[in-house]
Short mmCIF file of C-alpha atoms and ligand atoms in Angstrom, two decimals:
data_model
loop_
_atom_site.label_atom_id
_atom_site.label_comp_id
_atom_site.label_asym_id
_atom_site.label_seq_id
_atom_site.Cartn_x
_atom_site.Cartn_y
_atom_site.Cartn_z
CA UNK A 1 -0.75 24.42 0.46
CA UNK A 2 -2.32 21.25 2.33
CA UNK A 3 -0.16 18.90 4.68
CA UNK A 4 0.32 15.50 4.57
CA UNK A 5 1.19 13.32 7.30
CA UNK A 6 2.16 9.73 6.52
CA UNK A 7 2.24 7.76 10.17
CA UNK A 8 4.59 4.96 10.79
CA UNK A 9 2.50 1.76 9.16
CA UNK A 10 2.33 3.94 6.09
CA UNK A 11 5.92 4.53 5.10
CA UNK A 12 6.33 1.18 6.82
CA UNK A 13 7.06 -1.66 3.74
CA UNK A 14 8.48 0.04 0.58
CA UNK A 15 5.62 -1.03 -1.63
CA UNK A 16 3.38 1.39 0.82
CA UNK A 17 6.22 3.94 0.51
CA UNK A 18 6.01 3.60 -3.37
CA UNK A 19 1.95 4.49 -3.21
CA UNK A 20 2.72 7.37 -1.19
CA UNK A 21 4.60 8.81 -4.08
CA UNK A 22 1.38 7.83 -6.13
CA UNK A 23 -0.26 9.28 -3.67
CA UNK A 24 1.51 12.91 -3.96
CA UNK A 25 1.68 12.83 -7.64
CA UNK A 26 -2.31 12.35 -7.85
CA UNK A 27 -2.96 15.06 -5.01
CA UNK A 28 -3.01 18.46 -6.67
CA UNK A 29 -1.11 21.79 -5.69
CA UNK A 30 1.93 22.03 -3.48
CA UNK A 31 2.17 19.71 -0.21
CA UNK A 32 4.48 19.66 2.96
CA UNK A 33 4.66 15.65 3.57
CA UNK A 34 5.36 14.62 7.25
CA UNK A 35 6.92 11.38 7.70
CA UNK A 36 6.99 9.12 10.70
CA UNK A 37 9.59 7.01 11.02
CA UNK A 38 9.51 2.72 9.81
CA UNK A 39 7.04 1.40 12.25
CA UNK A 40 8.69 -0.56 14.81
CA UNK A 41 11.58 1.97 14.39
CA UNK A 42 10.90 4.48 17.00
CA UNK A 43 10.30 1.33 19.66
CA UNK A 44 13.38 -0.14 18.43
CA UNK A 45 15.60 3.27 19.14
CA UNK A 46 13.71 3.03 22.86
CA UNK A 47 14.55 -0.50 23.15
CA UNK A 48 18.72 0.45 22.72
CA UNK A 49 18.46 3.27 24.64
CA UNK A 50 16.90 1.36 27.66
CA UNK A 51 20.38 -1.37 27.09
CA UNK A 52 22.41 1.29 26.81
CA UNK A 53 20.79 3.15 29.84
CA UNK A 54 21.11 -0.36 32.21
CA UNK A 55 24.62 -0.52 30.58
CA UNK A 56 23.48 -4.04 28.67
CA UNK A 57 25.70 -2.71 25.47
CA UNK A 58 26.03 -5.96 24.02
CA UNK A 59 22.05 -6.27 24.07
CA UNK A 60 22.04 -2.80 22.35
CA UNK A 61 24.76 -4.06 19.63
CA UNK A 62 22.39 -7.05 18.79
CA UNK A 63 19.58 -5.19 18.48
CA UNK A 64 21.45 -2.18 16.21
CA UNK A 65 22.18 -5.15 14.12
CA UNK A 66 18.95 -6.74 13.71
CA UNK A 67 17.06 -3.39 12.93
CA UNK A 68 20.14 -3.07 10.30
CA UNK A 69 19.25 -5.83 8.65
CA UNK A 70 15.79 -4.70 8.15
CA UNK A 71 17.00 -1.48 6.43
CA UNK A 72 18.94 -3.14 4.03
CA UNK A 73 16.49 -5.31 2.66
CA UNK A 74 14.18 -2.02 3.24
CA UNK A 75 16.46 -0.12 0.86
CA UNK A 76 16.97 -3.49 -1.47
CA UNK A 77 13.40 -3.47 -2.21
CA UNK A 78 12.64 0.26 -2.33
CA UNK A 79 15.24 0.87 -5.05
CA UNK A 80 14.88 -0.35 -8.35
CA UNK A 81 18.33 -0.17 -9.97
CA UNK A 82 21.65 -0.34 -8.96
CA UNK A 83 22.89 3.02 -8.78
CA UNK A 84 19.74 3.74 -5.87
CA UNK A 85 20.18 0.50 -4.30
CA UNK A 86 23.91 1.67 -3.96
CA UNK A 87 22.35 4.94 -2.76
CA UNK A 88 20.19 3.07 -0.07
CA UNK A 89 23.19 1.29 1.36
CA UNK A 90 25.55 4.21 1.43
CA UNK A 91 22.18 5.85 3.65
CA UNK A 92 21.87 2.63 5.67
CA UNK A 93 25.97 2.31 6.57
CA UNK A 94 25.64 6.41 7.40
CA UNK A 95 23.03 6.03 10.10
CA UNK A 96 24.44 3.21 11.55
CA UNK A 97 27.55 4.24 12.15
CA UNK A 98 25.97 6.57 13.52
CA UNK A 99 23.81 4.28 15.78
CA UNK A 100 27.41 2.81 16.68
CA UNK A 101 29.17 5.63 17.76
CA UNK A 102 26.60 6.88 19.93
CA UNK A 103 26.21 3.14 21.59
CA UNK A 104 29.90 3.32 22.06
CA UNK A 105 29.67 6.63 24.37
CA UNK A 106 30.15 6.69 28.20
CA UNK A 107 27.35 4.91 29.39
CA UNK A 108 27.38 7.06 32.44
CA UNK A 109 26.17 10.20 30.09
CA UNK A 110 22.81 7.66 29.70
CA UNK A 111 22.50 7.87 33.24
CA UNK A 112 22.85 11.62 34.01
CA UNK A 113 21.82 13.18 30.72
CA UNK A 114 19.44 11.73 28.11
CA UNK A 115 20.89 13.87 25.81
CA UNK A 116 22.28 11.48 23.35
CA UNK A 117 19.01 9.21 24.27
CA UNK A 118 16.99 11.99 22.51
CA UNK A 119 19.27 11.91 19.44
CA UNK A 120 18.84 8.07 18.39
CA UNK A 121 15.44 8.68 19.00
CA UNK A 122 15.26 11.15 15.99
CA UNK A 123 17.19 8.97 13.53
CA UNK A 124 14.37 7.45 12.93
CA UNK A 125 12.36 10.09 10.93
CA UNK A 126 15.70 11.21 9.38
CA UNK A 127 16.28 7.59 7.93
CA UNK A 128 12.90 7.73 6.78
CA UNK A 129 12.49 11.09 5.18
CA UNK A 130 16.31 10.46 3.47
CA UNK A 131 14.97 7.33 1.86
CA UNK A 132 11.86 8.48 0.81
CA UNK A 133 13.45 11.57 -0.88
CA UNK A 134 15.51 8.97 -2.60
CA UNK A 135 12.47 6.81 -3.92
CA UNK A 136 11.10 10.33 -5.50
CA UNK A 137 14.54 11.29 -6.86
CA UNK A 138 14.99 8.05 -8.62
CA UNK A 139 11.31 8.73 -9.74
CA UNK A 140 12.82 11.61 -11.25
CA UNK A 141 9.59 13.43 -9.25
CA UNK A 142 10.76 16.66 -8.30
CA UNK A 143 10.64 17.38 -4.18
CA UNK A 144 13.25 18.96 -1.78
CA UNK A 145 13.70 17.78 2.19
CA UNK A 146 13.09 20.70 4.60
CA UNK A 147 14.89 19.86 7.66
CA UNK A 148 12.31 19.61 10.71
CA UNK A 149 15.60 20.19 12.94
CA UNK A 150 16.13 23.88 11.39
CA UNK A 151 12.48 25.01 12.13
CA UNK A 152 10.56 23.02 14.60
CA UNK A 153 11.09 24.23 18.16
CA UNK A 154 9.87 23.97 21.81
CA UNK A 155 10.76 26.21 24.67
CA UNK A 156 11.28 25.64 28.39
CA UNK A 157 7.77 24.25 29.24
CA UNK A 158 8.45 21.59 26.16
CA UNK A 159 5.83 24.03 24.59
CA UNK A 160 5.96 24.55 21.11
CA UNK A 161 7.16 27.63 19.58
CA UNK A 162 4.26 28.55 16.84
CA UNK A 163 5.84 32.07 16.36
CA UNK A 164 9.05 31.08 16.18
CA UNK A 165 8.39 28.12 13.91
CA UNK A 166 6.25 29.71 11.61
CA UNK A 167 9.08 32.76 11.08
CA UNK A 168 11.55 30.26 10.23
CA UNK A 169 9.43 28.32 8.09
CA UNK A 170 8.25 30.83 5.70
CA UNK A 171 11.15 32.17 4.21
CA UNK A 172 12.34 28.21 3.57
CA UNK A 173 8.85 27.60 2.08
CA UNK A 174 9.44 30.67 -0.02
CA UNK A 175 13.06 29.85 -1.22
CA UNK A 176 11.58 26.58 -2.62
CA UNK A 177 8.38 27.80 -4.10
CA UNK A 178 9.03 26.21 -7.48
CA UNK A 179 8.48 22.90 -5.96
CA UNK A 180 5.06 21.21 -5.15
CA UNK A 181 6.52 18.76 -2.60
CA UNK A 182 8.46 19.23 0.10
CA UNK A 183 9.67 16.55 2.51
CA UNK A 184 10.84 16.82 6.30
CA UNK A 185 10.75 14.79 9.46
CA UNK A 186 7.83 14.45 12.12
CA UNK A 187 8.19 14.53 15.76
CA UNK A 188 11.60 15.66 15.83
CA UNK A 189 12.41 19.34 17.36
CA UNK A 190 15.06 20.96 19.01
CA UNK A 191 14.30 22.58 22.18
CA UNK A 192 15.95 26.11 23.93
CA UNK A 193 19.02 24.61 24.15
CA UNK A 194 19.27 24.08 20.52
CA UNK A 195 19.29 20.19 21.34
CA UNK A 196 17.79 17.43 19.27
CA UNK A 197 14.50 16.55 20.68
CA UNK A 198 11.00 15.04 20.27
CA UNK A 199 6.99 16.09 20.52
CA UNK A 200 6.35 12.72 22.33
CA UNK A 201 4.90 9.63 21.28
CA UNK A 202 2.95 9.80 18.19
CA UNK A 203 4.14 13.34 17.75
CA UNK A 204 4.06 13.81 14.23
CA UNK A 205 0.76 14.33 14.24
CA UNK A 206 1.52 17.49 16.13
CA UNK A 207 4.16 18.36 13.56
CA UNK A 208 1.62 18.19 11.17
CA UNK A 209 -0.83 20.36 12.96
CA UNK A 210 1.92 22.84 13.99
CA UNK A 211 3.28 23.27 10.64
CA UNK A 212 0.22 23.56 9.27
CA UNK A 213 -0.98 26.51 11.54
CA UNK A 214 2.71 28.18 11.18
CA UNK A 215 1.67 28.51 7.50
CA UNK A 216 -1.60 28.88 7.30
CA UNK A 217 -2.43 26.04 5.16
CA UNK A 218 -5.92 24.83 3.35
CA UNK A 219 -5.82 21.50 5.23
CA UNK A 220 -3.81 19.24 7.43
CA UNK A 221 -4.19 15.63 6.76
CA UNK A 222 -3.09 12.50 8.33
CA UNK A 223 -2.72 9.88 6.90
CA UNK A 224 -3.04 6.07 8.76
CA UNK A 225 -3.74 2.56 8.68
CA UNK A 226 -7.66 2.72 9.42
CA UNK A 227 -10.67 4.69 7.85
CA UNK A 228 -10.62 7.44 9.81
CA UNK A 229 -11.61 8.07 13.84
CA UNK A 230 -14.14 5.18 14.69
CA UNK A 231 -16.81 5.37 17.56
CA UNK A 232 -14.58 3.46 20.11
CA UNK A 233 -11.16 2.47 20.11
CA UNK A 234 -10.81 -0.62 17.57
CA UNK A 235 -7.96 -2.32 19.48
CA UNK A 236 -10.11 -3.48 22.29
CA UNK A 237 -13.37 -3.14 20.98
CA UNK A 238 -14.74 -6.02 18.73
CA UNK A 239 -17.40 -3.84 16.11
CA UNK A 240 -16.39 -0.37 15.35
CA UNK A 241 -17.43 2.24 13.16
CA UNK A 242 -15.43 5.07 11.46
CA UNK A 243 -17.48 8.80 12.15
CA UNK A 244 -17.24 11.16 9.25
CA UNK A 245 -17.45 14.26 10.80
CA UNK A 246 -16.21 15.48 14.00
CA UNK A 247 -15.53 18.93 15.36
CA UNK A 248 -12.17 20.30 16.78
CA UNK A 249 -13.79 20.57 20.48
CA UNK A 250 -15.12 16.32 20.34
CA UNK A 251 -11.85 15.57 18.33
CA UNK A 252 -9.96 16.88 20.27
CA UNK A 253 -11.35 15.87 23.59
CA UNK A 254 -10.88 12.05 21.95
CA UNK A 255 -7.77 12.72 21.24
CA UNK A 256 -6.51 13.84 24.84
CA UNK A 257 -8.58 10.95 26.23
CA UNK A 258 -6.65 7.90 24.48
CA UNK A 259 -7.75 7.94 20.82
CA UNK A 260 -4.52 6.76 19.55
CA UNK A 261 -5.02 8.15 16.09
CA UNK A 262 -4.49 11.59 16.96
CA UNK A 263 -1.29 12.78 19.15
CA UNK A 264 -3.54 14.31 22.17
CA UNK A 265 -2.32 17.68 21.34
CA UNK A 266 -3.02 17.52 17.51
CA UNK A 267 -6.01 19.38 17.43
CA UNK A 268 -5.10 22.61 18.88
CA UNK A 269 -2.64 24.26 16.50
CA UNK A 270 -4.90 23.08 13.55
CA UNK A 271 -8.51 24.85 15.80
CA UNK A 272 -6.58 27.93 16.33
CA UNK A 273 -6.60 28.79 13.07
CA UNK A 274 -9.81 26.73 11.87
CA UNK A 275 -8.01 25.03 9.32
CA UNK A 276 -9.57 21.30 8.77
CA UNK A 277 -7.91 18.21 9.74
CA UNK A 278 -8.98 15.18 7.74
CA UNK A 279 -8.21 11.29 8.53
CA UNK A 280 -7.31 8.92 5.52
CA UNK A 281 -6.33 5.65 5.39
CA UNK A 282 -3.34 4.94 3.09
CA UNK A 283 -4.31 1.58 2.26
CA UNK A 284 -7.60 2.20 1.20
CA UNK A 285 -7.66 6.08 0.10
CA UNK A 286 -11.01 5.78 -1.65
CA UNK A 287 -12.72 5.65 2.08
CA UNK A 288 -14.30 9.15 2.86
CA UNK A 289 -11.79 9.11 6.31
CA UNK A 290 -13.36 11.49 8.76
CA UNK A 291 -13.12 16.02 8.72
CA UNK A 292 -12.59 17.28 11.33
CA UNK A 293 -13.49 20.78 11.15
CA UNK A 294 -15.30 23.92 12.58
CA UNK A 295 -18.83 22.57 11.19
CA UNK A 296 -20.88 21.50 14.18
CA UNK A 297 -22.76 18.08 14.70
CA UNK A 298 -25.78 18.62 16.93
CA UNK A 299 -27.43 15.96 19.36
CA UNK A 300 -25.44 12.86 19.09
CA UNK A 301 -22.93 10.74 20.94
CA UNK A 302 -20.12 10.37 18.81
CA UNK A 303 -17.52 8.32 20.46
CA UNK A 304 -15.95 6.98 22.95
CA UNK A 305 -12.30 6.73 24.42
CA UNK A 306 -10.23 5.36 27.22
CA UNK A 307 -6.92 6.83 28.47
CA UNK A 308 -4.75 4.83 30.89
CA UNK A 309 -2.04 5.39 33.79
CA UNK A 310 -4.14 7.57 35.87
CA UNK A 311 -3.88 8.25 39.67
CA UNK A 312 -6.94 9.12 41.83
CA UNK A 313 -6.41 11.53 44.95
CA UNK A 314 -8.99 11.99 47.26
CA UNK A 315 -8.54 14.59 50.20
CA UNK A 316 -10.68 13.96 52.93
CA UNK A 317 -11.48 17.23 55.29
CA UNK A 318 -13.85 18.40 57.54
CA UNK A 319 -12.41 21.49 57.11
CA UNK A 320 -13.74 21.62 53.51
CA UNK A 321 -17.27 22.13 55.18
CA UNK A 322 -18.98 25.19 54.68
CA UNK A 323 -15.26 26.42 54.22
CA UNK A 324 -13.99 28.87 51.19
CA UNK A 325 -10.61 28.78 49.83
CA UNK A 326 -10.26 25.37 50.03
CA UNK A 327 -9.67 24.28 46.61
CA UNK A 328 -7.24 26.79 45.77
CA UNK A 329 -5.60 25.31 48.69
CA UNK A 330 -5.66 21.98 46.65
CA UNK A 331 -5.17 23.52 43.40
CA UNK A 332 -2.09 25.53 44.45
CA UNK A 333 -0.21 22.19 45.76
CA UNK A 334 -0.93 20.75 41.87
CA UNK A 335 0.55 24.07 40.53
CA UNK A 336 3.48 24.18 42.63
CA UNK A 337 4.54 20.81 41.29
CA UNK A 338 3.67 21.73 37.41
CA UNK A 339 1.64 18.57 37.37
CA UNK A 340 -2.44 19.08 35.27
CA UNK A 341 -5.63 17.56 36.94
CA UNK A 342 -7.83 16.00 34.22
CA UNK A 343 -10.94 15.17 36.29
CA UNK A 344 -12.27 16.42 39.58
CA UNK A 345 -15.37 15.86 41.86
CA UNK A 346 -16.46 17.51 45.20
CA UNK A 347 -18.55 16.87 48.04
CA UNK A 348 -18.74 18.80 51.00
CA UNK A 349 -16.14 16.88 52.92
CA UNK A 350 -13.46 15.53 49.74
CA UNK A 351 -12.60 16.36 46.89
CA UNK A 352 -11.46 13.88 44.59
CA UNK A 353 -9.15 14.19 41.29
CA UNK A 354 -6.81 12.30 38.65
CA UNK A 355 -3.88 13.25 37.09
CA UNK A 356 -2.07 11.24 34.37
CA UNK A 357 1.33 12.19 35.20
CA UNK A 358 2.67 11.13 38.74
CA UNK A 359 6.43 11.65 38.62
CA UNK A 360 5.77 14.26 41.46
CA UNK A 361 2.94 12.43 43.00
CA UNK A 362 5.59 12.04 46.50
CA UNK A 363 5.82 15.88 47.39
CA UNK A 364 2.12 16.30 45.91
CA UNK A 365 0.88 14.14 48.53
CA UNK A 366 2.93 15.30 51.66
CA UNK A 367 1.92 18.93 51.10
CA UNK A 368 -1.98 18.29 50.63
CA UNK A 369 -1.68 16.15 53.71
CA UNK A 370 -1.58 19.33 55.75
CA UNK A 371 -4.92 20.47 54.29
CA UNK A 372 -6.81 16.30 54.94
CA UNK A 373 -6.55 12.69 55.06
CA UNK A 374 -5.33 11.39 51.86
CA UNK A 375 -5.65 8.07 49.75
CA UNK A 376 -4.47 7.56 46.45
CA UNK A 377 -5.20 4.92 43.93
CA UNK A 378 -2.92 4.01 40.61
CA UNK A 379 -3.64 1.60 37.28
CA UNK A 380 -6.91 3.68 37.04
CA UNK A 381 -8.17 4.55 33.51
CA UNK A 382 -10.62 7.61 32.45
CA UNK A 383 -13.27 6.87 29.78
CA UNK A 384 -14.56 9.65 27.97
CA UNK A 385 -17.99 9.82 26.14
CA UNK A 386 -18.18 12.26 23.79
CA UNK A 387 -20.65 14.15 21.98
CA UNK A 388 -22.64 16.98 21.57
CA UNK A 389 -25.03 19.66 24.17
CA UNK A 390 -25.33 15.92 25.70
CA UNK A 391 -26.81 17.52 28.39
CA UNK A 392 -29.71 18.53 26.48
CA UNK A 393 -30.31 14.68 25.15
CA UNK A 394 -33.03 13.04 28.08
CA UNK A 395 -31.62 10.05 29.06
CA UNK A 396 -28.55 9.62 28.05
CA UNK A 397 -27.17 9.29 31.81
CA UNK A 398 -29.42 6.63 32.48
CA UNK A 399 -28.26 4.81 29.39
CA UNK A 400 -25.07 5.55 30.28
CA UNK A 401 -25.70 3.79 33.97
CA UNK A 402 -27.41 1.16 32.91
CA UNK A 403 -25.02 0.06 30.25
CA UNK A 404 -22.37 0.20 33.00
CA UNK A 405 -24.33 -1.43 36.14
CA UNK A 406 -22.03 -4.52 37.01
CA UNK A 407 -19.27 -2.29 36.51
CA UNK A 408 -17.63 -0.62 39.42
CA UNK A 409 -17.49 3.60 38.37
CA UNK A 410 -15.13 5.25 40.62
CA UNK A 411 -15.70 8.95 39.36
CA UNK A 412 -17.51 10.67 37.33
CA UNK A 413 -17.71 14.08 35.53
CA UNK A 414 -20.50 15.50 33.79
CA UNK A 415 -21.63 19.03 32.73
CA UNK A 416 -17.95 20.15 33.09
CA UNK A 417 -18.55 20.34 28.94
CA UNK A 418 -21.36 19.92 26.90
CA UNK A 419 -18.82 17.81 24.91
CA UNK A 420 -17.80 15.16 27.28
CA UNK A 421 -18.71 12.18 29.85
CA UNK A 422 -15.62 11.46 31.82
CA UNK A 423 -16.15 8.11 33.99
CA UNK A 424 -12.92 6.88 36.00
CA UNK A 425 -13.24 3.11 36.26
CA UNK A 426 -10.25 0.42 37.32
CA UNK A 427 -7.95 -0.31 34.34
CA UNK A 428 -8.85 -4.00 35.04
CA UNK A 429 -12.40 -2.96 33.91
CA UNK A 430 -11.71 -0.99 31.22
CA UNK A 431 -12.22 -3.10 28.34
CA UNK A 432 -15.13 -4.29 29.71
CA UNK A 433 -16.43 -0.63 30.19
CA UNK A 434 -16.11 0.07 26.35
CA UNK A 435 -17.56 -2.66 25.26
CA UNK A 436 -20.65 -2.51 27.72
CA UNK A 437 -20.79 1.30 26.53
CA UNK A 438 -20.20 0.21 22.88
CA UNK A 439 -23.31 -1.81 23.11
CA UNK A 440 -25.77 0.83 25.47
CA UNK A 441 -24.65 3.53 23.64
CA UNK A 442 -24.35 2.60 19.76
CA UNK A 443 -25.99 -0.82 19.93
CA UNK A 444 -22.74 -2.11 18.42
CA UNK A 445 -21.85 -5.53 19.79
P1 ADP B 1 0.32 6.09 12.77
O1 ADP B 1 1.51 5.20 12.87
O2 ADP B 1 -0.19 6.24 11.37
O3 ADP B 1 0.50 7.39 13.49
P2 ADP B 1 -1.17 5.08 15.03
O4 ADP B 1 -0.92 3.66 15.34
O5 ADP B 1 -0.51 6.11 15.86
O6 ADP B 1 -0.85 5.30 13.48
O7 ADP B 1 -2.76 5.40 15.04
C1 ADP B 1 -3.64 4.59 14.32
C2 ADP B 1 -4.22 3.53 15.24
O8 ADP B 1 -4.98 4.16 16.27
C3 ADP B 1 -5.21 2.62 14.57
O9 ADP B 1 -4.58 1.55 13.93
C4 ADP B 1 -6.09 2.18 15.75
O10 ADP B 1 -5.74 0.90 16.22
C5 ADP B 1 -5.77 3.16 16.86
N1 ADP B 1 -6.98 3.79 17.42
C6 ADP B 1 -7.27 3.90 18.74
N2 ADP B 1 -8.44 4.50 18.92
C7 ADP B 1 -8.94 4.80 17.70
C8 ADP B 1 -10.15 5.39 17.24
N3 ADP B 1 -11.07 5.85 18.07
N4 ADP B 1 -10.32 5.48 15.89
C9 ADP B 1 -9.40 5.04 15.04
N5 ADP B 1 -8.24 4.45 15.41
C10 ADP B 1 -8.01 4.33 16.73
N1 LIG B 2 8.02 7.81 15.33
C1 LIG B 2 7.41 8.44 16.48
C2 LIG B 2 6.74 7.40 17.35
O1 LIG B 2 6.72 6.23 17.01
C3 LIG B 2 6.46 9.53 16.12
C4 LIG B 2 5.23 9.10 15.34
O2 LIG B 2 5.21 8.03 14.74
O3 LIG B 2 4.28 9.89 15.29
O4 LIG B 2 6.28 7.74 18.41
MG1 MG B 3 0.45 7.92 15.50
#
C-alpha cells in the first residue's frame, strides 16, 4: 500500500482535482489518499475565527459568504451533470450551515475555549475529501472515505498516538480491502478529550507520514505544487534547484528549519520505520520529484533553509567560570516551562540559546535571572546549511564566512551534527543571507 498526499494547491481548482483522479487510476495497487483542504481554505477558517474571537460577527458572516461562493462555483465546475452538481450543492448548503451555526454561538466560548475554533478549522479537509469522493463516485471509480476523525489521535503533549492510530486503522483498512483507494482527511485529529483537533499548519504532511508508519506502507508520497525539495527556499530566493535525493536525517533537519514543503515533523514517523518519502509535483508528474530515503549522499551541501520567529537568550555569569552544573541550571528553567531550545553556544562566561516558541518566555526569563544577567532579542531567524560529514569537507566554513561577510551572524552552531550549519542572523537579513549563501555555496545567482 503507498500513500498519497495531495497538499492544498493540488485539490485546489477542480480541473487539478479531476487529474488527481487520473492520477490514482494510473498509479498501481491500493492507495490511502490524504487531502488538504482548498487552498486558501484553511486561512479563510482562521480569518472567521479571529472575527468571531474579537466578536466582529458581521466581518465573519461576510467572509462565510464569500468563501461560499467559491464552493459553489467549486462544485459547479467539478460536477459534470446535474444529478452531482445537485450533489455538490446539497454538500456546500451542509457545511455551511454548519459554518453558520457555529458563528452564531456565544462569542464568549471564543474567548475562554477554542474549542469550537478547532472545529471550523477541520471543515476544511472534510469539505474537501466529501467532494472529492463525489468526483470519483460520479466517475463511477470505486473508493471509500476513511474518516481521519475515527483514527488519528494525539495525547496530552499534542503528541501523536502511533500505537493507538495504527490499532484503529488496521482493522478499517482490513474491512475495506476490496478497494484500491481509500480517501480521508489530513491534519485533522482528535485529541484525549475526544475533541476535534489539528497537527498544525501544514499538518497533513504529518498525517501522511503517520499513517503511513501506522501501516507499514511501501512509500509515503506528497504530492505539491513544485518539483520536489530545491537547494534553498524558492519564495525568497531568485534561482533554485530541485535535489533528487535526500536522506531522512538532511530532510528532516530542512524540514524543522523552515522548508515549507515538508510539515517539520514529517520525517520522523516515515524514518522510524525506513519507509521512503518521495516529493512530486502534481502539475508536472513526469519530474523525477526528490526520495527521500535511508540511502546516504556523501560529501555535499545539499540545501539550505531559514526558519523565522526566533528569540535569542543570552545569560551572562561569572559564575559560569570554571563552574559545573551550570547548564543544567539553565536547562532545567527551559524544562520547567515545556518550552525546546533549537540552538545553543557557550563561552566561559554566557551561554547563549534560541527557542522558537516564546509564549512562556516571561517566567523563563525571571527564573534564569537568579542564575545571570539576561538580554533577550526577538524577530531573529535561524538558517540552516545542510549536508553531509560537512565537517570532513576543508573549507567549507570559510566559504561559508566569506559568502556571509557584510552580513551581521549573531550565532552560530557547528559540529553539533555532521548534518547541519545553524547560523542565527536578524530576520531583516535573512533574505539577504540566503541569497549570499545561495551564491558562495551553489554558485546559483
Ligand atoms: P501544499 O499545499 O502542497 O502542502 P506548501 O505550500 O505547504 O504546499 O509547500 C510547497 C511550497 O513550499 C512550495 O510552493 C515552495 O514555495 C515552498 N518551499 C519552501 N522551501 C522550499 C524548498 N526548499 N523546496 C521546495 N519548496 C519549498
Ligand atoms: N489545510 C491545513 C493548512 O492549510 C493543512 C495542510 O494543508 O497541510 O494548514
Ligand atoms: Mg503544506
Amino acid at each position: 500500500m503507498i500513500i498519497m498526499k495531495f497538499g492544498g494547491t493540488s485539490v485546489g481548482k477542480p480541473e487539478r482535482m479531476k487529474k488527481i483522479a487520473n492520477l490514482l487510476l494510473e498509479t498501481p495497487g491500493k492507495k490511502i489518499v490524504v487531502l488538504s483542504a482548498l487552498s486558501g481554505t484553511t486561512n479563510a477558517l482562521v480569518k472567521i475565527g479571529d472575527e468571531l474571537v474579537a466578536g466582529n460577527s458581521e466581518a465573519a458572516e461576510n467572509a462565510i459568504a464569500t468563501l461560499e461562493n467559491h464552493y459553489l462555483q467549486f462544485t459547479e465546475e467539478l460536477f459534470e451533470s446535474e444529478a452531482y452538481r445537485a450533489v455538490g450543492k446539497e454538500i456546500v448548503s451542509r457545511y455551511f450551515s454548519l459554518f453558520r451555526l457555529l458563528a452564531a454561538g456565544n462569542p464568549e466560548s471564543y474567548q475562554t475555549d477554542d474549542r469550537t475554533y478547532r472545529e471550523l478549522l477541520a471543515q476544511g479537509e472534510l469539505i474537501s475529501t466529501e467532494l472529492f469522493y463525489h468526483h470519483l463516485q460520479e466517475r463511477k471509480i470505486s473508493a471509500r472515505l476513511l474518516p481521519a476523525l475515527h483514527f488519528m489521535s494525539i495525547d496530552e503533549n499534542q503528541e501523536p498516538e502511533l500505537e493507538k492510530i495504527s490499532a484503529r486503522l488496521k482493522p478499517l483498512i482490513d474491512s475495506m480491502q476490496h478497494l484500491d483507494i481509500l480517501v480521508t482527511q489530513g491534519y485533522i485529529c482528535r485529541n484525549h478529550l475526544n475533541e476535534i483537533d489539528n497537527l498544525k499548519r501544514g499538518g497533513s504532511d504529518y498525517t501522511a507520514s503517520l499513517i503511513g508508519a501506522a501501516i507499514r506502507a511501501e512509500e509515503i508520497q506528497i504530492w505539491t505544487d513544485i518539483d520536489g525539495m530545491h537547494n534553498n527556499d524558492p519564495r525568497i530566493v531568485k534561482k533554485t534547484i530541485p535535489i533528487a535525493e535526500l536522506t531522512f536525517d538532511e530532510a528532516s533537519e530542512l524540514a524543522y528549519f523552515g522548508a515549507k514543503i515538508l510539515h517539520p515533523s514529517t520525517i520522523v514517523p516515515a524514518q522510524k520505520f525506513s519507509i521512503p518519502v518521495r516529493l512530486k509535483n502534481t502539475m508536472d508528474e513526469k519530474a523525477p520529484g526528490t526520495l527521500i530515503s535511508n540511502k546516504g549522499s556523501r560529501g555535499e551541501i545539499r540545501a539550505i533553509a531559514a526558519k523565522d520567529g526566533i528569540t535569542s537568550i543570552r545569560i551572562k555569569s561569572s559564575r559560569m567560570l570554571l563552574a559545573y552544573g551550570f547548564l543544567r541550571k539553565v536547562f532545567d528553567v527551559f524544562e520547567k516551562y515545556r518550552t525546546s531550545i533549537d540552538m545553543i553556544t557557550t563561552s566561559e562566561i554566557a551561554v547563549s540559546v534560541t527557542i522558537d516558541d516564546a509564549r512562556q518566555i516571561g517566567p523563563i526569563i525571571s527564573e534564569l535571572e537568579n542564575l545571570g544577567v539576561i538580554e533577550t532579542e526577538k524577530d531573529m531567524s535561524i538558517v540552516c546549511i545542510v549536508g553531509n560529514q560537512m565537517a570532513e569537507q576543508p573549507g567549507l566554513l570559510d566559504r561559508v564566512f566569506s559568502s556571509l561577510n557584510d552580513i551581521p551572524v549573531q550565532m552560530v552552531s557547528y559540529g553539533g551534527s555532521p548534518n547541519n550549519i545553524s547560523i542565527l542572523v536578524k530576520t531583516a537579513d535573512k533574505n539577504k543571507t540566503l541569497e549570499k549563501l545561495n551564491e558562495g555555496l551553489f554558485h546559483l545567482s
